[in-house]
mmCIF file of C-alpha atoms in Angstrom:
data_model
loop_
_atom_site.group_PDB
_atom_site.id
_atom_site.type_symbol
_atom_site.label_atom_id
_atom_site.label_comp_id
_atom_site.label_asym_id
_atom_site.label_seq_id
_atom_site.Cartn_x
_atom_site.Cartn_y
_atom_site.Cartn_z
ATOM 1 C CA MET A 242 126.427 35.671 156.903
ATOM 2 C CA ASN A 243 126.564 38.331 159.606
ATOM 3 C CA THR A 244 124.948 38.069 163.063
ATOM 4 C CA SER A 245 121.698 39.826 162.169
ATOM 5 C CA ASP A 246 121.261 37.691 159.058
ATOM 6 C CA SER A 247 121.881 34.525 161.099
ATOM 7 C CA LEU A 248 119.266 35.513 163.653
ATOM 8 C CA ASN A 249 116.765 36.365 160.912
ATOM 9 C CA ALA A 250 117.371 33.065 159.177
ATOM 10 C CA SER A 251 117.035 31.028 162.383
ATOM 11 C CA HIS A 252 113.811 32.720 163.437
ATOM 12 C CA GLY A 253 112.320 33.029 159.949
ATOM 13 C CA VAL A 254 112.101 36.800 160.309
ATOM 14 C CA LEU A 255 112.010 38.810 157.099
ATOM 15 C CA CYS A 256 113.882 42.083 156.695
ATOM 16 C CA SER A 257 112.237 45.344 157.712
ATOM 17 C CA PRO A 258 112.268 48.538 155.620
ATOM 18 C CA GLU A 259 115.149 50.856 156.490
ATOM 19 C CA PRO A 260 115.521 54.572 155.740
ATOM 20 C CA GLN A 261 117.650 55.734 152.828
ATOM 21 C CA HIS A 262 120.126 58.592 152.961
ATOM 22 C CA ILE A 263 118.604 62.035 152.435
ATOM 23 C CA SER A 264 121.130 62.738 149.670
ATOM 24 C CA LEU A 265 119.141 60.417 147.406
ATOM 25 C CA ALA A 266 116.130 62.730 147.711
ATOM 26 C CA VAL A 267 118.202 65.839 146.995
ATOM 27 C CA ILE A 268 119.960 64.389 143.939
ATOM 28 C CA LEU A 269 116.688 62.916 142.659
ATOM 29 C CA CYS A 270 114.973 66.308 142.769
ATOM 30 C CA LEU A 271 117.881 68.080 141.089
ATOM 31 C CA VAL A 272 118.113 65.543 138.247
ATOM 32 C CA TYR A 273 114.410 65.528 137.464
ATOM 33 C CA LEU A 274 114.107 69.298 137.846
ATOM 34 C CA LEU A 275 116.827 69.741 135.233
ATOM 35 C CA GLY A 276 115.090 67.154 133.065
ATOM 36 C CA LEU A 277 111.783 68.992 133.413
ATOM 37 C CA LEU A 278 113.371 72.291 132.359
ATOM 38 C CA LEU A 279 115.149 70.777 129.354
ATOM 39 C CA ASN A 280 112.186 68.743 128.149
ATOM 40 C CA GLY A 281 109.731 71.551 128.863
ATOM 41 C CA PHE A 282 111.809 73.841 126.689
ATOM 42 C CA SER A 283 112.080 71.122 124.021
ATOM 43 C CA LEU A 284 108.302 70.652 123.992
ATOM 44 C CA TRP A 285 107.871 74.409 123.616
ATOM 45 C CA VAL A 286 110.273 74.419 120.658
ATOM 46 C CA PHE A 287 108.467 71.485 119.055
ATOM 47 C CA THR A 288 104.965 72.923 119.489
ATOM 48 C CA CYS A 289 105.545 76.647 119.047
ATOM 49 C CA ARG A 290 108.665 77.049 116.926
ATOM 50 C CA ILE A 291 108.647 74.113 114.477
ATOM 51 C CA HIS A 292 105.825 74.549 111.985
ATOM 52 C CA SER A 293 106.630 71.715 109.584
ATOM 53 C CA TRP A 294 106.989 68.331 111.276
ATOM 54 C CA THR A 295 108.625 65.259 109.760
ATOM 55 C CA SER A 296 108.178 61.681 110.950
ATOM 56 C CA GLY A 297 111.411 62.025 112.919
ATOM 57 C CA VAL A 298 110.171 65.154 114.691
ATOM 58 C CA VAL A 299 106.957 63.351 115.654
ATOM 59 C CA LEU A 300 108.970 60.610 117.362
ATOM 60 C CA GLN A 301 111.203 63.144 119.112
ATOM 61 C CA PHE A 302 108.194 65.098 120.398
ATOM 62 C CA ASN A 303 106.669 61.956 121.888
ATOM 63 C CA LEU A 304 109.993 61.072 123.515
ATOM 64 C CA ALA A 305 110.160 64.529 125.121
ATOM 65 C CA LEU A 306 106.568 64.141 126.332
ATOM 66 C CA SER A 307 107.268 60.752 127.923
ATOM 67 C CA ASP A 308 110.310 62.253 129.675
ATOM 68 C CA ALA A 309 108.447 65.290 131.020
ATOM 69 C CA ILE A 310 105.475 63.521 132.620
ATOM 70 C CA ILE A 311 107.493 61.997 135.466
ATOM 71 C CA ALA A 312 108.750 65.281 136.948
ATOM 72 C CA PRO A 313 105.557 66.279 138.858
ATOM 73 C CA LEU A 314 105.671 63.020 140.845
ATOM 74 C CA THR A 315 109.339 63.331 141.813
ATOM 75 C CA PRO A 316 108.596 65.269 145.061
ATOM 76 C CA LEU A 317 106.582 62.276 146.295
ATOM 77 C CA MET A 318 109.642 60.067 146.033
ATOM 78 C CA ALA A 319 111.740 62.724 147.762
ATOM 79 C CA VAL A 320 109.287 62.878 150.678
ATOM 80 C CA TYR A 321 109.314 59.062 150.835
ATOM 81 C CA PHE A 322 113.095 59.059 151.305
ATOM 82 C CA ALA A 323 112.888 61.895 153.832
ATOM 83 C CA SER A 324 110.164 60.051 155.807
ATOM 84 C CA ASP A 325 112.311 57.022 156.697
ATOM 85 C CA SER A 326 111.076 55.062 153.663
ATOM 86 C CA ASN A 327 107.454 55.370 154.740
ATOM 87 C CA TRP A 328 104.795 56.004 152.063
ATOM 88 C CA VAL A 329 102.259 58.438 153.541
ATOM 89 C CA PHE A 330 100.241 59.488 150.485
ATOM 90 C CA GLY A 331 97.676 56.684 150.339
ATOM 91 C CA ASN A 332 96.931 53.851 147.962
ATOM 92 C CA PHE A 333 95.571 55.828 144.992
ATOM 93 C CA THR A 334 98.598 58.111 144.851
ATOM 94 C CA CYS A 335 100.890 55.083 145.001
ATOM 95 C CA GLN A 336 99.063 53.419 142.123
ATOM 96 C CA LEU A 337 99.144 56.682 140.170
ATOM 97 C CA LYS A 338 102.901 56.921 140.761
ATOM 98 C CA ILE A 339 103.416 53.350 139.537
ATOM 99 C CA ALA A 340 101.294 53.992 136.428
ATOM 100 C CA VAL A 341 103.177 57.186 135.554
ATOM 101 C CA LEU A 342 106.553 55.544 136.222
ATOM 102 C CA SER A 343 105.598 52.711 133.894
ATOM 103 C CA ILE A 344 104.461 55.114 131.170
ATOM 104 C CA HIS A 345 107.613 57.205 131.589
ATOM 105 C CA PHE A 346 110.214 54.438 131.474
ATOM 106 C CA ASN A 347 108.479 52.217 128.926
ATOM 107 C CA GLY A 348 107.601 55.201 126.754
ATOM 108 C CA SER A 349 111.180 56.485 126.791
ATOM 109 C CA VAL A 350 112.507 53.056 125.835
ATOM 110 C CA ILE A 351 110.075 52.431 123.016
ATOM 111 C CA PHE A 352 110.375 55.914 121.475
ATOM 112 C CA LEU A 353 114.179 55.745 121.674
ATOM 113 C CA THR A 354 114.002 52.381 119.917
ATOM 114 C CA LEU A 355 111.711 53.741 117.217
ATOM 115 C CA ILE A 356 114.067 56.680 116.690
ATOM 116 C CA SER A 357 116.919 54.215 116.152
ATOM 117 C CA VAL A 358 114.830 52.283 113.602
ATOM 118 C CA HIS A 359 113.852 55.554 111.894
ATOM 119 C CA ARG A 360 117.503 56.644 111.641
ATOM 120 C CA TYR A 361 118.500 53.269 110.298
ATOM 121 C CA MET A 362 115.849 53.264 107.587
ATOM 122 C CA SER A 363 116.373 56.934 106.672
ATOM 123 C CA VAL A 364 120.150 56.765 106.308
ATOM 124 C CA VAL A 365 121.148 53.175 105.524
ATOM 125 C CA HIS A 366 118.095 52.536 103.321
ATOM 126 C CA PHE A 367 117.443 56.127 102.223
ATOM 127 C CA ASN A 368 116.304 55.035 98.742
ATOM 128 C CA ARG A 369 113.695 52.577 100.025
ATOM 129 C CA SER A 370 110.106 53.336 100.879
ATOM 130 C CA SER A 371 109.178 52.591 104.495
ATOM 131 C CA LEU A 372 106.175 53.212 106.746
ATOM 132 C CA ILE A 373 108.437 54.569 109.486
ATOM 133 C CA LYS A 374 109.331 57.490 107.184
ATOM 134 C CA ARG A 375 105.673 58.481 106.682
ATOM 135 C CA LYS A 376 104.421 61.116 109.085
ATOM 136 C CA VAL A 377 100.786 59.994 108.985
ATOM 137 C CA PHE A 378 101.711 56.417 109.868
ATOM 138 C CA VAL A 379 104.082 57.511 112.642
ATOM 139 C CA LYS A 380 101.360 59.693 114.199
ATOM 140 C CA LYS A 381 98.953 56.748 114.277
ATOM 141 C CA LEU A 382 101.693 54.501 115.634
ATOM 142 C CA CYS A 383 102.477 56.941 118.458
ATOM 143 C CA ALA A 384 98.774 57.233 119.340
ATOM 144 C CA GLY A 385 98.548 53.446 119.572
ATOM 145 C CA ILE A 386 101.680 53.313 121.717
ATOM 146 C CA TRP A 387 100.261 55.873 124.157
ATOM 147 C CA CYS A 388 97.048 53.856 124.468
ATOM 148 C CA PHE A 389 99.093 50.744 125.214
ATOM 149 C CA LEU A 390 101.291 52.592 127.721
ATOM 150 C CA ILE A 391 98.289 53.989 129.593
ATOM 151 C CA ILE A 392 96.518 50.614 129.755
ATOM 152 C CA SER A 393 99.661 48.794 130.897
ATOM 153 C CA GLY A 394 100.378 51.562 133.438
ATOM 154 C CA ILE A 395 96.910 51.185 134.933
ATOM 155 C CA PHE A 396 97.450 47.424 135.094
ATOM 156 C CA TYR A 397 100.767 47.819 136.945
ATOM 157 C CA GLY A 398 99.188 50.265 139.378
ATOM 158 C CA TRP A 399 96.348 47.862 140.097
ATOM 159 C CA MET A 400 98.773 44.958 140.578
ATOM 160 C CA PHE A 401 100.903 46.698 143.217
ATOM 161 C CA PRO A 402 98.875 48.481 145.931
ATOM 162 C CA VAL A 403 100.290 49.927 149.134
ATOM 163 C CA THR A 404 101.051 47.417 151.883
ATOM 164 C CA THR A 405 102.084 47.947 155.509
ATOM 165 C CA GLU A 406 105.334 46.318 156.595
ATOM 166 C CA ASP A 407 106.440 46.881 160.223
ATOM 167 C CA ASN A 408 104.303 50.029 160.469
ATOM 168 C CA HIS A 409 105.858 51.433 157.278
ATOM 169 C CA GLY A 410 103.705 52.076 154.229
ATOM 170 C CA GLN A 411 105.420 50.476 151.245
ATOM 171 C CA CYS A 412 104.819 51.465 147.636
ATOM 172 C CA LEU A 413 106.630 49.522 144.909
ATOM 173 C CA THR A 414 109.427 48.111 147.088
ATOM 174 C CA ILE A 415 110.979 44.679 147.596
ATOM 175 C CA HIS A 416 109.742 44.689 151.221
ATOM 176 C CA GLN A 417 106.151 43.942 150.139
ATOM 177 C CA LYS A 418 106.153 40.260 151.086
ATOM 178 C CA LYS A 419 102.734 39.476 149.622
ATOM 179 C CA LEU A 420 103.704 40.871 146.221
ATOM 180 C CA ILE A 421 107.153 39.334 145.768
ATOM 181 C CA ASP A 422 105.911 36.586 143.419
ATOM 182 C CA ALA A 423 104.189 39.169 141.216
ATOM 183 C CA TYR A 424 107.330 41.335 141.262
ATOM 184 C CA PHE A 425 109.433 38.321 140.280
ATOM 185 C CA ILE A 426 107.325 37.416 137.235
ATOM 186 C CA ILE A 427 106.682 40.931 135.973
ATOM 187 C CA ASN A 428 110.308 41.947 136.460
ATOM 188 C CA PHE A 429 111.534 39.329 134.021
ATOM 189 C CA LEU A 430 108.877 40.314 131.489
ATOM 190 C CA ILE A 431 109.990 43.939 131.779
ATOM 191 C CA PHE A 432 113.674 42.966 131.674
ATOM 192 C CA PHE A 433 113.245 41.129 128.366
ATOM 193 C CA PHE A 434 110.632 43.203 126.532
ATOM 194 C CA TRP A 435 111.626 46.668 127.816
ATOM 195 C CA CYS A 436 115.395 46.259 128.139
ATOM 196 C CA ILE A 437 117.057 43.368 126.301
ATOM 197 C CA LEU A 438 114.874 43.447 123.166
ATOM 198 C CA PRO A 439 114.945 47.271 122.649
ATOM 199 C CA LEU A 440 118.682 47.367 123.419
ATOM 200 C CA THR A 441 119.349 44.635 120.853
ATOM 201 C CA ILE A 442 117.331 46.439 118.194
ATOM 202 C CA SER A 443 119.022 49.760 118.922
ATOM 203 C CA VAL A 444 122.535 48.285 118.913
ATOM 204 C CA PHE A 445 121.844 46.601 115.569
ATOM 205 C CA CYS A 446 120.408 49.769 113.993
ATOM 206 C CA TYR A 447 123.107 52.102 115.286
ATOM 207 C CA SER A 448 125.959 49.721 114.477
ATOM 208 C CA ARG A 449 124.732 49.517 110.864
ATOM 209 C CA LEU A 450 124.198 53.272 110.829
ATOM 210 C CA ALA A 451 127.690 53.939 112.195
ATOM 211 C CA SER A 452 129.205 51.577 109.639
ATOM 212 C CA SER A 453 127.345 53.303 106.810
ATOM 213 C CA VAL A 454 128.188 56.832 107.930
ATOM 214 C CA SER A 455 131.868 56.006 108.563
ATOM 215 C CA ARG A 456 132.299 54.888 104.937
ATOM 216 C CA ILE A 457 131.200 58.259 103.589
ATOM 217 C CA ASN A 458 133.871 60.428 101.952
ATOM 218 C CA ILE A 459 132.679 64.012 102.258
ATOM 219 C CA SER A 460 134.576 66.863 100.647
ATOM 220 C CA SER A 461 132.419 69.735 101.914
ATOM 221 C CA ALA A 462 132.693 71.138 105.447
ATOM 222 C CA GLN A 463 128.909 70.960 105.848
ATOM 223 C CA GLY A 464 128.862 67.284 104.917
ATOM 224 C CA GLN A 465 131.698 66.510 107.321
ATOM 225 C CA SER A 466 129.823 68.330 110.089
ATOM 226 C CA ALA A 467 126.710 66.257 109.375
ATOM 227 C CA LYS A 468 128.773 63.069 109.544
ATOM 228 C CA THR A 469 130.386 64.071 112.854
ATOM 229 C CA LYS A 470 127.105 65.008 114.478
ATOM 230 C CA SER A 471 125.482 61.789 113.315
ATOM 231 C CA MET A 472 128.227 59.803 115.019
ATOM 232 C CA ARG A 473 127.782 61.847 118.190
ATOM 233 C CA MET A 474 124.055 61.174 118.186
ATOM 234 C CA ILE A 475 124.685 57.439 117.836
ATOM 235 C CA GLY A 476 127.004 57.572 120.835
ATOM 236 C CA ILE A 477 124.463 59.487 122.936
ATOM 237 C CA CYS A 478 121.647 57.042 122.175
ATOM 238 C CA LEU A 479 123.742 54.015 123.077
ATOM 239 C CA LEU A 480 124.988 55.817 126.203
ATOM 240 C CA ILE A 481 121.386 56.387 127.292
ATOM 241 C CA PHE A 482 120.606 52.676 127.016
ATOM 242 C CA GLY A 483 123.857 51.575 128.626
ATOM 243 C CA LEU A 484 123.968 54.120 131.449
ATOM 244 C CA CYS A 485 120.325 54.851 132.210
ATOM 245 C CA PHE A 486 118.247 51.748 131.539
ATOM 246 C CA LEU A 487 120.503 48.683 131.700
ATOM 247 C CA PRO A 488 121.818 49.164 135.298
ATOM 248 C CA LEU A 489 118.299 49.805 136.614
ATOM 249 C CA ASN A 490 116.971 46.582 135.124
ATOM 250 C CA VAL A 491 119.966 44.489 136.174
ATOM 251 C CA VAL A 492 119.942 45.684 139.806
ATOM 252 C CA ARG A 493 116.160 45.293 140.074
ATOM 253 C CA THR A 494 116.402 41.736 138.720
ATOM 254 C CA ILE A 495 119.112 40.799 141.235
ATOM 255 C CA GLY A 496 117.016 42.377 143.996
ATOM 256 C CA VAL A 497 113.844 40.409 143.295
ATOM 257 C CA VAL A 498 115.823 37.164 142.950
ATOM 258 C CA VAL A 499 117.540 37.700 146.302
ATOM 259 C CA LYS A 500 114.263 38.710 147.947
ATOM 260 C CA LYS A 501 112.494 35.607 146.663
ATOM 261 C CA TYR A 502 115.159 32.999 147.386
ATOM 262 C CA TYR A 503 117.250 34.613 150.168
ATOM 263 C CA PRO A 504 114.768 36.812 152.077
ATOM 264 C CA SER A 505 116.773 36.735 155.323
ATOM 265 C CA LYS A 506 119.904 38.388 153.883
ATOM 266 C CA CYS A 507 118.927 41.809 155.186
ATOM 267 C CA ARG A 508 122.254 43.541 154.702
ATOM 268 C CA LEU A 509 122.499 42.448 151.078
ATOM 269 C CA LEU A 510 118.886 43.472 150.430
ATOM 270 C CA LEU A 511 119.508 46.913 151.920
ATOM 271 C CA GLN A 512 122.560 47.363 149.704
ATOM 272 C CA LEU A 513 120.590 46.262 146.635
ATOM 273 C CA GLU A 514 117.745 48.608 147.525
ATOM 274 C CA THR A 515 120.174 51.531 147.829
ATOM 275 C CA ALA A 516 121.836 50.520 144.544
ATOM 276 C CA TYR A 517 118.414 50.368 142.888
ATOM 277 C CA TYR A 518 117.536 53.908 143.947
ATOM 278 C CA ALA A 519 120.950 55.089 142.744
ATOM 279 C CA CYS A 520 120.227 53.448 139.377
ATOM 280 C CA TYR A 521 116.801 55.076 139.450
ATOM 281 C CA ILE A 522 118.567 58.441 139.582
ATOM 282 C CA LEU A 523 120.837 57.338 136.727
ATOM 283 C CA ALA A 524 117.701 56.477 134.767
ATOM 284 C CA GLY A 525 116.490 60.011 135.429
ATOM 285 C CA ILE A 526 119.592 61.340 133.670
ATOM 286 C CA ASN A 527 117.927 59.974 130.536
ATOM 287 C CA CYS A 528 115.572 62.982 130.723
ATOM 288 C CA CYS A 529 118.601 65.291 130.597
ATOM 289 C CA LEU A 530 120.377 63.458 127.771
ATOM 290 C CA ASP A 531 117.426 63.026 125.406
ATOM 291 C CA PRO A 532 117.383 66.739 124.398
ATOM 292 C CA LEU A 533 120.870 66.184 122.959
ATOM 293 C CA ILE A 534 119.267 63.741 120.502
ATOM 294 C CA TYR A 535 117.021 66.531 119.245
ATOM 295 C CA PHE A 536 120.020 68.845 119.013
ATOM 296 C CA PHE A 537 122.153 66.422 117.011
ATOM 297 C CA GLY A 538 119.331 64.702 115.178
ATOM 298 C CA SER A 539 117.058 67.386 113.763
ATOM 299 C CA ARG A 540 117.938 70.345 111.582
ATOM 300 C CA ASN A 541 114.448 71.726 112.147
ATOM 301 C CA PHE A 542 115.008 71.645 115.901
ATOM 302 C CA ILE A 543 118.327 73.494 115.584
ATOM 303 C CA ARG A 544 116.784 76.197 113.425
ATOM 304 C CA ALA A 545 113.843 76.574 115.799
ATOM 305 C CA PHE A 546 116.237 76.584 118.753
ATOM 306 C CA ARG A 547 118.249 79.418 117.211
ATOM 307 C CA ARG A 548 115.079 81.406 116.527
ATOM 308 C CA SER A 549 113.992 80.810 120.125
ATOM 309 C CA LEU A 550 117.282 82.178 121.436
ATOM 310 C CA ARG A 551 116.787 85.291 119.369
ATOM 311 C CA VAL A 552 113.274 85.685 120.755
ATOM 312 C CA ILE A 553 114.524 85.677 124.351
ATOM 313 C CA GLY A 554 117.443 87.965 123.436
ATOM 314 C CA VAL A 555 120.280 85.423 123.605
ATOM 315 C CA ARG A 556 122.863 85.580 120.819
ATOM 316 C CA ARG A 557 125.014 82.541 120.384
ATOM 317 C CA ASN A 558 126.790 80.844 117.519
ATOM 318 C CA VAL A 559 125.093 77.491 117.113
ATOM 319 C CA GLU A 560 126.389 75.228 114.418
ATOM 320 C CA ASN A 561 123.977 73.959 111.808
ATOM 321 C CA ASN A 562 122.711 70.486 112.524
ATOM 322 C CA SER A 563 121.328 67.858 110.252
ATOM 323 C CA ASP A 564 118.682 65.227 110.740
ATOM 324 C CA SER A 565 118.705 61.847 109.099
ATOM 325 C CA GLU A 566 116.957 63.128 105.993
ATOM 326 C CA THR A 567 119.732 65.692 105.478
ATOM 327 C CA VAL A 568 122.377 63.002 105.905
ATOM 328 C CA SER A 569 120.687 60.861 103.284
ATOM 329 C CA GLN A 570 120.411 63.770 100.862
ATOM 330 C CA THR A 571 124.070 64.606 101.444
ATOM 331 C CA ALA A 572 124.931 60.988 100.799
ATOM 332 C CA LYS A 573 123.102 61.088 97.490
ATOM 333 C CA ARG A 574 124.336 64.453 96.200
ATOM 334 C CA ASN A 575 127.672 65.357 97.746
ATOM 335 C CA VAL A 576 129.375 62.185 98.885
ATOM 336 C CA THR A 577 131.005 59.096 97.540
ATOM 337 C CA PHE A 578 130.774 55.780 99.297
ATOM 338 C CA THR A 579 134.004 53.873 99.699
ATOM 339 C CA VAL A 580 133.123 50.205 99.411
ATOM 340 C CA SER A 581 135.321 48.057 101.597
#
């Protein structure tokens, strides 16, 4: 324990908020600006260029929507970092930020998980009937999910108002002493239901999908391309969970535990807070990686993307892509499974 921590422990003084480096604000804005551009373009392709939607396209559209909604609030976080970690926008704006953050992260996780289940059912069990393959059911499911996300977001915003700590306005930080018990409980609920459980489901689905696709013997070049791109999409989805969501949840969990049981370890708490914001930026990279899922996962998206490039006068050679339905059709017509 260093000198400042010893003094804090002996006098029972809790740690004060400290400013973060301005580079966090710059990188945060750049990441979410790129995410806004990519997802904005994806939403335009979905709504204006794809005329026939499948159940998979419905899930991908909702994922793009959940990624895009966070971008308008990113400047508030940038100003917070630039203002010596002092929230100056009032209580309502803080609660709105918390609600939108909740909808964004939880929505991204749940739609990514549903996409993994959809891929699994469409490819591994392509000859079985399933509700997740039906567009009407998926639309109703997505509507119900959005209602749940909005209600839970409002609840989180109501639970965590702005507090003043050492003349610094604090919005959703570990320095809010009166809210640490609520943070502790809700964090573990989020960690299990919005990290461990979705990650487990996705790993199971994609491991079975990878095993199924790897056993396919494809003689045609088109079939081999579909197989390769399917494997790439699996890798991207697992990378998103492993790189973007898991570190954020792990660091936040360590932070609330340290804050609750070792509140006088100021240096450690500052390091954890900085690590959390760095992981927050990593989580924002999710918005930039998700469009690759549409690229590798939907033939309709690729065709619409190529038409869009022609509309704006860009000529490029874009390889044909295949969604899960195409893979399953290829598996039935053009391939032979090698049973190990």
